[in-house]
Short mmCIF file of C-alpha atoms in Angstrom, two decimals:
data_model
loop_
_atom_site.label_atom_id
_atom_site.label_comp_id
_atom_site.label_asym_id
_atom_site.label_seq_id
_atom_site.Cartn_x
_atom_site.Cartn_y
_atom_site.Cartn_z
CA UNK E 290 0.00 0.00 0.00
CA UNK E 291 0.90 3.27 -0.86
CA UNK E 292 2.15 5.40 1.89
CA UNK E 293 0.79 9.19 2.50
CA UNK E 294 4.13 10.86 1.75
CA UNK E 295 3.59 8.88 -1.94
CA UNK E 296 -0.10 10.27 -2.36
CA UNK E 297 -0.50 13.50 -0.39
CA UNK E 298 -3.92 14.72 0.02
CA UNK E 299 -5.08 17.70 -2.90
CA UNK E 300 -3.91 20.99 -2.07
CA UNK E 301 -6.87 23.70 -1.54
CA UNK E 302 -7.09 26.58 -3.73
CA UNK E 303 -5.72 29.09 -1.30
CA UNK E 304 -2.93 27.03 0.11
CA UNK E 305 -1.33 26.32 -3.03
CA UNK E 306 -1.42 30.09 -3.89
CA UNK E 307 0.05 31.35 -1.24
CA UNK E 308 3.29 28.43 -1.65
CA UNK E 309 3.42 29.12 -5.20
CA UNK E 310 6.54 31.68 -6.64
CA UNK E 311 5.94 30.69 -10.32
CA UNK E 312 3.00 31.57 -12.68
CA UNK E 313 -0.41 29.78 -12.40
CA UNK E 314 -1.08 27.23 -15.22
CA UNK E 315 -4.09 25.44 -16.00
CA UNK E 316 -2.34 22.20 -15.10
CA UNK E 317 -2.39 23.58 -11.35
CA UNK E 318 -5.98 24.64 -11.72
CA UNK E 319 -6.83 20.72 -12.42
CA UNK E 320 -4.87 19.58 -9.59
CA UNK E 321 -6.80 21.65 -6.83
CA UNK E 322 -10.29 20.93 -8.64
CA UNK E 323 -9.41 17.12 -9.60
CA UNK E 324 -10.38 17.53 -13.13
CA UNK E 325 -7.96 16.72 -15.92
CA UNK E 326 -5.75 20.01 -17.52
CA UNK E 327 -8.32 19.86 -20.45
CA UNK E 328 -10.99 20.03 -18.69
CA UNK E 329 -10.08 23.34 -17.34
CA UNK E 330 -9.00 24.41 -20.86
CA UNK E 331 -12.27 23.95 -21.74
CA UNK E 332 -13.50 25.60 -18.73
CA UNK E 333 -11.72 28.87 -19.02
CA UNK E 334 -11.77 28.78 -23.28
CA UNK E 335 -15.46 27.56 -24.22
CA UNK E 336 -17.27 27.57 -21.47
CA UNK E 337 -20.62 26.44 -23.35
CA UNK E 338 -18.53 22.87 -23.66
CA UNK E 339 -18.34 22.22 -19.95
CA UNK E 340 -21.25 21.45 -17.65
CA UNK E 341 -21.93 24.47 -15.09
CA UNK E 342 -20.85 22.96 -11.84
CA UNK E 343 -17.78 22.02 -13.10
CA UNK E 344 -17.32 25.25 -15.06
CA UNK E 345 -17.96 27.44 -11.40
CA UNK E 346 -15.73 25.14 -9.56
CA UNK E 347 -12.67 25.80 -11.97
CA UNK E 348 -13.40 29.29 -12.81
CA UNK E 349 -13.40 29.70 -8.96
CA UNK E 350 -10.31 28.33 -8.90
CA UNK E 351 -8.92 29.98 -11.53
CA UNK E 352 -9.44 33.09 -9.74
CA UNK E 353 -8.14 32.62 -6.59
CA UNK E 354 -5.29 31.18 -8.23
CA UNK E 355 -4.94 34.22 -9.90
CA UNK E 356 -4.62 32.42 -13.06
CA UNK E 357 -3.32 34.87 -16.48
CA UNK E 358 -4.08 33.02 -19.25
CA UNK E 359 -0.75 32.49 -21.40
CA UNK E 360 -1.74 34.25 -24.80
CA UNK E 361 0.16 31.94 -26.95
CA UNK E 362 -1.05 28.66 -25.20
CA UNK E 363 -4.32 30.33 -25.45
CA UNK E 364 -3.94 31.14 -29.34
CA UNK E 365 -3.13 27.54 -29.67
CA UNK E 366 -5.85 26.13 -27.83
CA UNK E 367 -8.12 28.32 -29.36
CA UNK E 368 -6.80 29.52 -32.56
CA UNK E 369 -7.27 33.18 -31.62
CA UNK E 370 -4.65 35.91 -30.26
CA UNK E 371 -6.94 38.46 -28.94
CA UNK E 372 -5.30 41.09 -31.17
CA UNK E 373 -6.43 43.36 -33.51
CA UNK E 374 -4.43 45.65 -36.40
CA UNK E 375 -5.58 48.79 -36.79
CA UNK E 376 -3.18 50.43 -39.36
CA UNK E 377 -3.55 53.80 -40.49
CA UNK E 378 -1.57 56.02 -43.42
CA UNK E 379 -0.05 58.65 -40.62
CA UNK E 380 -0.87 58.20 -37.12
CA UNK E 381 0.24 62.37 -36.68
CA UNK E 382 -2.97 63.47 -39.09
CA UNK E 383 -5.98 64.04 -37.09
CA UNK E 384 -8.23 62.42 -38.86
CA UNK E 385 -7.29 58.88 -37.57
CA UNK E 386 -7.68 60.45 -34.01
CA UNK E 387 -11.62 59.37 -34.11
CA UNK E 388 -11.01 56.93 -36.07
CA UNK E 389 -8.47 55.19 -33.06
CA UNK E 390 -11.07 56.08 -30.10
CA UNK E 391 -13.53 54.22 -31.88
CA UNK E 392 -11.78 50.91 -32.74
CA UNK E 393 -10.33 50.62 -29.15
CA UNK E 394 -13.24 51.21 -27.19
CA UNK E 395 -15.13 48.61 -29.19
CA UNK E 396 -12.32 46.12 -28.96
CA UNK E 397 -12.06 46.57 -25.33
CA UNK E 398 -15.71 45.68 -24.94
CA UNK E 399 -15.22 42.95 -26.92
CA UNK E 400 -11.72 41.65 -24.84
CA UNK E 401 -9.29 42.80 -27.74
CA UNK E 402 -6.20 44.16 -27.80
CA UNK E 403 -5.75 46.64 -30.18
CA UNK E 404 -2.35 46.79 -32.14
CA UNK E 405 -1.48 50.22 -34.08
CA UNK E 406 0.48 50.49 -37.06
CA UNK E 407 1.58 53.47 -38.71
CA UNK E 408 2.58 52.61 -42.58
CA UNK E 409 3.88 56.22 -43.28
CA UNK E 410 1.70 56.72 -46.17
CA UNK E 411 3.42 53.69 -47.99
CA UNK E 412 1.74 50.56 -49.16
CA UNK E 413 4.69 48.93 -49.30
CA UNK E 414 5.30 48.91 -45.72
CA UNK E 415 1.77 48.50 -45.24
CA UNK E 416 1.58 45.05 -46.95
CA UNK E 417 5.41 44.08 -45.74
CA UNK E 418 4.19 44.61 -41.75
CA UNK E 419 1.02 42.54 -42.29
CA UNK E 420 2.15 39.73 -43.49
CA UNK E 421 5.01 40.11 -40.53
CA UNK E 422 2.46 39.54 -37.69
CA UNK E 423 -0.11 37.90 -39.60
CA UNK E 424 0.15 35.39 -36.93
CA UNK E 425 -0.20 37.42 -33.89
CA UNK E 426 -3.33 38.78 -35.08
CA UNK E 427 -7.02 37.47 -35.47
CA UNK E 428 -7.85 40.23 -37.94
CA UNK E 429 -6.69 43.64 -39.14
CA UNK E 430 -8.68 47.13 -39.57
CA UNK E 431 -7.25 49.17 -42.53
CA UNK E 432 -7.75 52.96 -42.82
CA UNK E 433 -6.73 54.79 -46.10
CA UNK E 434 -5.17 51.61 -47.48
CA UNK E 435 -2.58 52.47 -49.85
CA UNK E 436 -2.47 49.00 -51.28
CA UNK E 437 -3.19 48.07 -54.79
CA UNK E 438 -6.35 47.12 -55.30
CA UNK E 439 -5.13 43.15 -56.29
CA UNK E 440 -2.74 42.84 -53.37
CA UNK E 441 -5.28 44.37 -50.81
CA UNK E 442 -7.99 41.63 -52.52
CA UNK E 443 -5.44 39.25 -51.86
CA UNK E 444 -4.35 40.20 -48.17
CA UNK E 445 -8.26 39.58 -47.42
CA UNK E 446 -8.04 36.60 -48.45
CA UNK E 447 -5.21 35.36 -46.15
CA UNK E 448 -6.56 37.67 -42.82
CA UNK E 449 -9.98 38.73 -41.82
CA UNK E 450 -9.96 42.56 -42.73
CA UNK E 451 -12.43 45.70 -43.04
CA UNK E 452 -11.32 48.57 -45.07
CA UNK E 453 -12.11 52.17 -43.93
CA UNK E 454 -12.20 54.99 -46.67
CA UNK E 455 -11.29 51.82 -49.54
CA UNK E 456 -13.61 50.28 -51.84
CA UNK E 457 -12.48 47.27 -53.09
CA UNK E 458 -14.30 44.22 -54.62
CA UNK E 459 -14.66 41.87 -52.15
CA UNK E 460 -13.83 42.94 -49.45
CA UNK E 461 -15.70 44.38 -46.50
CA UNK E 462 -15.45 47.79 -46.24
CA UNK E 463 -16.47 51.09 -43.96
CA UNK E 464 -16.75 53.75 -46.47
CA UNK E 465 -17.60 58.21 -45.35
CA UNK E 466 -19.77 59.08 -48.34
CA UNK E 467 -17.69 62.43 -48.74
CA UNK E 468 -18.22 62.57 -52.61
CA UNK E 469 -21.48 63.75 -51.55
CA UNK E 470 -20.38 65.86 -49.05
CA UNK E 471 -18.16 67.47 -52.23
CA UNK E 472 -21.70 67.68 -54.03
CA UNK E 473 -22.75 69.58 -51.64
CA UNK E 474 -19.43 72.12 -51.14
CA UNK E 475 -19.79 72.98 -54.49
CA UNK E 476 -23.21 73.56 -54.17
CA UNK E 477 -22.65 76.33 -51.31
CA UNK E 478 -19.60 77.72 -53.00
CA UNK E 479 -21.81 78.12 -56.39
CA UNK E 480 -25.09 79.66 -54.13
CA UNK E 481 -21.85 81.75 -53.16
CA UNK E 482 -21.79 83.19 -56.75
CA UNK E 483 -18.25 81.61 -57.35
CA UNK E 484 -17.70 80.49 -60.95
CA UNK E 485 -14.15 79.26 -60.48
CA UNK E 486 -13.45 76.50 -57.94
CA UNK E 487 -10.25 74.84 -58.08
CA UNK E 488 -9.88 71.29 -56.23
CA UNK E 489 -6.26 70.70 -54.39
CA UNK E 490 -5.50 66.85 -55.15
CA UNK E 491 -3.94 64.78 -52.27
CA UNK E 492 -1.52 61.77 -52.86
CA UNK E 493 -2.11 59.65 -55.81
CA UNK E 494 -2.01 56.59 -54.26
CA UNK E 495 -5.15 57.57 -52.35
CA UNK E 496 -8.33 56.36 -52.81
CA UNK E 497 -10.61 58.66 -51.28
CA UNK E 498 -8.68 61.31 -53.24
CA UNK E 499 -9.67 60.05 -56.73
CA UNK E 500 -13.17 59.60 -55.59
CA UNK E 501 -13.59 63.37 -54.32
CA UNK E 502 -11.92 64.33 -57.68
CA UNK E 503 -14.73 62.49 -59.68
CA UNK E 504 -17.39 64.15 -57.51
CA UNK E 505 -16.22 67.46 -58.50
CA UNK E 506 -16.22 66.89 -61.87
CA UNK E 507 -19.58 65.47 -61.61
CA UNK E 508 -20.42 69.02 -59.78
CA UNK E 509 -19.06 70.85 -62.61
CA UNK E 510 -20.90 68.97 -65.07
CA UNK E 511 -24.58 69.64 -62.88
CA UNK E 512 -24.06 73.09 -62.79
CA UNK E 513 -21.78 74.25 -65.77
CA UNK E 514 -19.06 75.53 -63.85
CA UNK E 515 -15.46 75.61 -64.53
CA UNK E 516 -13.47 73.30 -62.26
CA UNK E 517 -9.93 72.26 -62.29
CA UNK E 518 -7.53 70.53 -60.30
CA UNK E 519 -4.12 71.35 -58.59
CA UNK E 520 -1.57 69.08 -57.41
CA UNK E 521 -1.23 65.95 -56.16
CA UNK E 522 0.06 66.84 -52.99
CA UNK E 523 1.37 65.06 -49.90
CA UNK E 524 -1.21 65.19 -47.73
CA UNK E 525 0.01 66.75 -44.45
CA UNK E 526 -0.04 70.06 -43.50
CA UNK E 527 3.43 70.83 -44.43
CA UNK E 528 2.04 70.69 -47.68
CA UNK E 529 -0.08 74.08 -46.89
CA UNK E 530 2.74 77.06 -48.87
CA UNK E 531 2.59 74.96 -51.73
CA UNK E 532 -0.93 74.44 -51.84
CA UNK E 533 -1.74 78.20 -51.09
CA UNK E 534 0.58 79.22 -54.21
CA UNK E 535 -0.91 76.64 -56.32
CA UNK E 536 -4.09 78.06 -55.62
CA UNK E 537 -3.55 81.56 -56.12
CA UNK E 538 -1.29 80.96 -59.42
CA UNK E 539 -4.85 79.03 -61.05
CA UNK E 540 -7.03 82.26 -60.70
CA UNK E 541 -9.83 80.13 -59.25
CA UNK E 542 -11.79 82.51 -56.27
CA UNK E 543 -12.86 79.53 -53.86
CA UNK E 544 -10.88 75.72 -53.53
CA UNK E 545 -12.14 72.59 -51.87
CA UNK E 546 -9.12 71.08 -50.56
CA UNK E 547 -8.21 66.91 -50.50
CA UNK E 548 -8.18 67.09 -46.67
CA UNK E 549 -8.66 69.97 -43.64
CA UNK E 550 -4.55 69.70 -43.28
CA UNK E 551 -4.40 71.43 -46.56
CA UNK E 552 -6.90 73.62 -45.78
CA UNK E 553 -5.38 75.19 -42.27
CA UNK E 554 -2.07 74.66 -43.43
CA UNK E 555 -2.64 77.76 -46.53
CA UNK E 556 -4.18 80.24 -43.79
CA UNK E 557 -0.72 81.18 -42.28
CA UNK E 558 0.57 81.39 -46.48
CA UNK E 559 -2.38 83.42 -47.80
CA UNK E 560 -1.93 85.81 -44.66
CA UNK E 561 1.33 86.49 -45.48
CA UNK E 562 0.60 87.45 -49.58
CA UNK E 563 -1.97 89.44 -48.41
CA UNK E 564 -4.94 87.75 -49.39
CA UNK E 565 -8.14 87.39 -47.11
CA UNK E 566 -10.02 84.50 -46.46
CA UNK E 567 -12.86 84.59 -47.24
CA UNK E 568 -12.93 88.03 -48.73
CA UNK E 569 -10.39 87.13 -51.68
CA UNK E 570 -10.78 83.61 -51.67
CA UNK E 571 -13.41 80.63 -49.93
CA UNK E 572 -11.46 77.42 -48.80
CA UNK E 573 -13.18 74.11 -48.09
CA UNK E 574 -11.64 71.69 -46.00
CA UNK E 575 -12.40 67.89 -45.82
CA UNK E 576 -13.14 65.82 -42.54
CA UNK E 577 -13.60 68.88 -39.66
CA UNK E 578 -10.65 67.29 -37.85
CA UNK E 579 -9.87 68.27 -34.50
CA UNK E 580 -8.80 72.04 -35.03
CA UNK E 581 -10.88 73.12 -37.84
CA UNK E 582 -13.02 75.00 -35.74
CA UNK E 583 -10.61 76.84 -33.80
CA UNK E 584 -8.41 78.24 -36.63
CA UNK E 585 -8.64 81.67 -37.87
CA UNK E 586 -10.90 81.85 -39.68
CA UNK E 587 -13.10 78.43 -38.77
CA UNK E 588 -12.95 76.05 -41.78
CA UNK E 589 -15.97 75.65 -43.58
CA UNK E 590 -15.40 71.00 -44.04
CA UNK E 591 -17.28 68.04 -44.72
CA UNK E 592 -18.11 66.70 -41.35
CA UNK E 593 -17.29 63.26 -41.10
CA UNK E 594 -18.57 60.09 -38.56
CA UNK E 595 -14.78 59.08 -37.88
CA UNK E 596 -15.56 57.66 -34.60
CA UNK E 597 -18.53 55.85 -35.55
CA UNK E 598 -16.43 54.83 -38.85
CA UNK E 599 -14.25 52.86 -36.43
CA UNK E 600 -17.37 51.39 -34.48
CA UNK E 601 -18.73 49.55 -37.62
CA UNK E 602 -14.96 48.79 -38.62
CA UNK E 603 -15.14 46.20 -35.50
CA UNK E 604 -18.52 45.20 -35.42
CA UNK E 605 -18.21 44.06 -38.94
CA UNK E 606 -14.85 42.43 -38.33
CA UNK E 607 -16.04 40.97 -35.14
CA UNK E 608 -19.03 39.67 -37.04
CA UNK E 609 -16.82 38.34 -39.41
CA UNK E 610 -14.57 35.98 -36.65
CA UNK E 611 -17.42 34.53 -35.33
CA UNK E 612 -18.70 33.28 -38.59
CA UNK E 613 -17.61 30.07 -39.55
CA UNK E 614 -14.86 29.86 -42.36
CA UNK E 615 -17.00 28.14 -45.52
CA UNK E 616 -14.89 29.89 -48.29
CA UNK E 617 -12.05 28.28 -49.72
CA UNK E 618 -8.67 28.50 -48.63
CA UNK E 619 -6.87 32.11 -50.15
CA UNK E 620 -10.45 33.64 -51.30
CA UNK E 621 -11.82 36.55 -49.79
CA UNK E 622 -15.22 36.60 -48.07
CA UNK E 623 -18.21 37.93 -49.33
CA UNK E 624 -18.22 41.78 -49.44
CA UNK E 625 -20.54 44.27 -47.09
CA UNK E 626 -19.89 47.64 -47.59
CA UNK E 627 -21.82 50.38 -44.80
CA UNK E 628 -21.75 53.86 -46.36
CA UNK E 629 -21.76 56.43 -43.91
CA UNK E 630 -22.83 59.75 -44.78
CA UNK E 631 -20.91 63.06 -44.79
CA UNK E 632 -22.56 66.60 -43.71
CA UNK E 633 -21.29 70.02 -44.71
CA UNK E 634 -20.49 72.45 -41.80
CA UNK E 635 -20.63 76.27 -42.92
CA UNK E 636 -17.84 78.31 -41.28
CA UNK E 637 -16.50 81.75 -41.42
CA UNK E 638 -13.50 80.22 -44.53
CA UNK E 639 -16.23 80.54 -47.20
CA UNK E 640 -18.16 83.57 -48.45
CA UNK E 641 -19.50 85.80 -51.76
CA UNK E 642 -17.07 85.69 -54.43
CA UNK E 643 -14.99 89.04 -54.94
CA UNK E 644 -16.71 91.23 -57.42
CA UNK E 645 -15.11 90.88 -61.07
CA UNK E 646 -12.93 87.49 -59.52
CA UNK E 647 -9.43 87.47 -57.71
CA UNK E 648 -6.23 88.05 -59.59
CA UNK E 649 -3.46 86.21 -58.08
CA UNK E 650 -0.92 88.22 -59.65
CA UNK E 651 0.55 89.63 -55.99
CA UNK E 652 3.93 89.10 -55.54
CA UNK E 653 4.41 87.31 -51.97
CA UNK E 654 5.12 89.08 -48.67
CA UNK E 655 8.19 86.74 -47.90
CA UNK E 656 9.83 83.77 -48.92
CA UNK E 657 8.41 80.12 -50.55
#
């Protein structure tokens, strides 16, 4: 027979915690409930698998243990990380601020982690840090992609993935109907009595920038207006002296501008060549980003749902994990696309056009 000091009697809950100087694991959690390990992997991973007196007794356990689930034994167990990608063109512009507070507050709720990656604009680097952590992540959230659309069609078929601001064949996407919002710009700026409107192009690997180019040409078309273009520029406000002289050399009285970066970042330009906004000239920004209202003067912008954009970026992704996988291997899923809709906000940066137009010909107060 067996002696005692061969078989000692199971170790309660509390005593083993307070002997213990290493991490908890779940094959300690069995010992002090005398259940098998998986059994309590069950327990503490799918829950619905276990029956509930058994599930209370470990989870009990587990707590006064104070168990912390290993995240790679976990992503083993249950195929999942508990990470998200949220990757945005330029984590510095404003615009993603929103964007960011909405994704990780949802994510929380939901018991993700949120992972942020900046791809500095390129879609190179974009593509190259995906496929790096592909397999520390259960899914990835992609604002502004700068991807092609056949490797971004591709990438969705390899990790779950919504788009925000990117409309690509199938693939789900989150998508701020601001080619409206430019209808309705040029509709105010024309009310305005202006008869040239110039639009400042942003980078020309962006998306959202060829689509609020083809709304203003559809404006000019409705109302027989003369519209041209300026640029491509890069899309921060650095870009702002360039944009401001590009502007002024085309004649045009009033602009709508790519994004509100380009639009603040001309005010301190046109100040210095003397011209007056919106006196001599009515600028339009894009997005009403966090200081839009406060410069001088306000920026007239399409008012976007940036928070809420983020929202529906993890609902639908979330959506999306708990489905189960009945596409074949390296084809995307089936596409949903939520269009959310863009308002104009009327500031003190538009107004009547000057009488008889705006000559630009003024040398400038300082240097480029």
């Amino acid at each position: 027979m067996a002696s005692a000091e061969q078989h000692p009697a199971p170790a309660t809950a509390a005593t083993d915690n307070r002997r213990r100087t290493r991490p908890v694991t779940i094959t300690d959690i069995a010992r002090v409930t005398g259940v098998v390990p998986s059994t309590v992997s069950r327990a503490l991973n799918k829950p619905g698998r276990v029956n509930a007196a058994t599930r209370e007794r470990i989870q009990a356990a587990a707590r006064e243990l104070n168990y912390v689930p290993n995240s790679q034994a976990r992503a083993l167990i249950s195929g999942r990380t508990g990470t998200i990608a949220v990757v945005v063109s330029d984590v510095t512009n404003p615009f993603y601020f929103g964007l960011i507070r909405g994704t990780q507050q949802r994510l929380k709720a939901a018991g993700y982690a949120q992972l942020l990656i900046d791809t500095e604009d390129r879609g190179e680097h974009e593509a190259e840090m995906l496929q790096k952590m592909r397999r520390s992540l259960d899914g990835a959230i992609l604002a502004a992609s700068r991807l092609p659309e056949p490797a971004l069609t591709a990438l969705a078929g390899e990790i779950p993935l919504v788009t925000v601001n990117r409309n690509v064949p199938r693939v789900q996407s989150v998508v701020i109907d601001t080619p409206t919002g430019i209808g309705l710009a040029v509709e105010h700026l024309v009310g305005l009595g202006h008869r040239d409107i110039v639009y400042v192009a942003g980078p020309e690997n962006s998306w959202s920038n060829h689509a609020r180019w083809r709304a203003v040409r559809a404006a000019s078309q409705r109302y027989g207006q003369r519209f041209r273009h300026v640029g491509p520029f890069p899309s921060g406000r650095r870009s702002g002296s360039a944009v401001a002289d590009a502007v002024l050399a085309s004649g045009a009285t009033a602009c709508v501008c790519f994004n509100d970066l380009f639009a603040i970042g001309m005010l301190p330009r046109l100040r210095q060549r003397g011209v007056r906004v919106p006196e001599d000239l009515s600028v339009v920004g894009c997005d009403d980003i966090f200081g839009a209202d406060f410069c001088h003067p306000p920026l007239t912008t399409l008012t976007a749902p940036i928070e809420q954009a983020g929202e529906v970026a993890v609902a639908m992704l979330l959506a999306r994990l708990e489905q189960p996988v009945t596409e074949q291997p390296g084809t995307a899923p089936g596409r949903r696309v939520v269009l959310l809709p863009a308002t104009l906000t009327v500031r003190e940066s538009t107004g009547p056009a000057p009488t008889g137009g705006f000559s630009a010909v003024r040398p400038p107060a300082g240097p480029s």
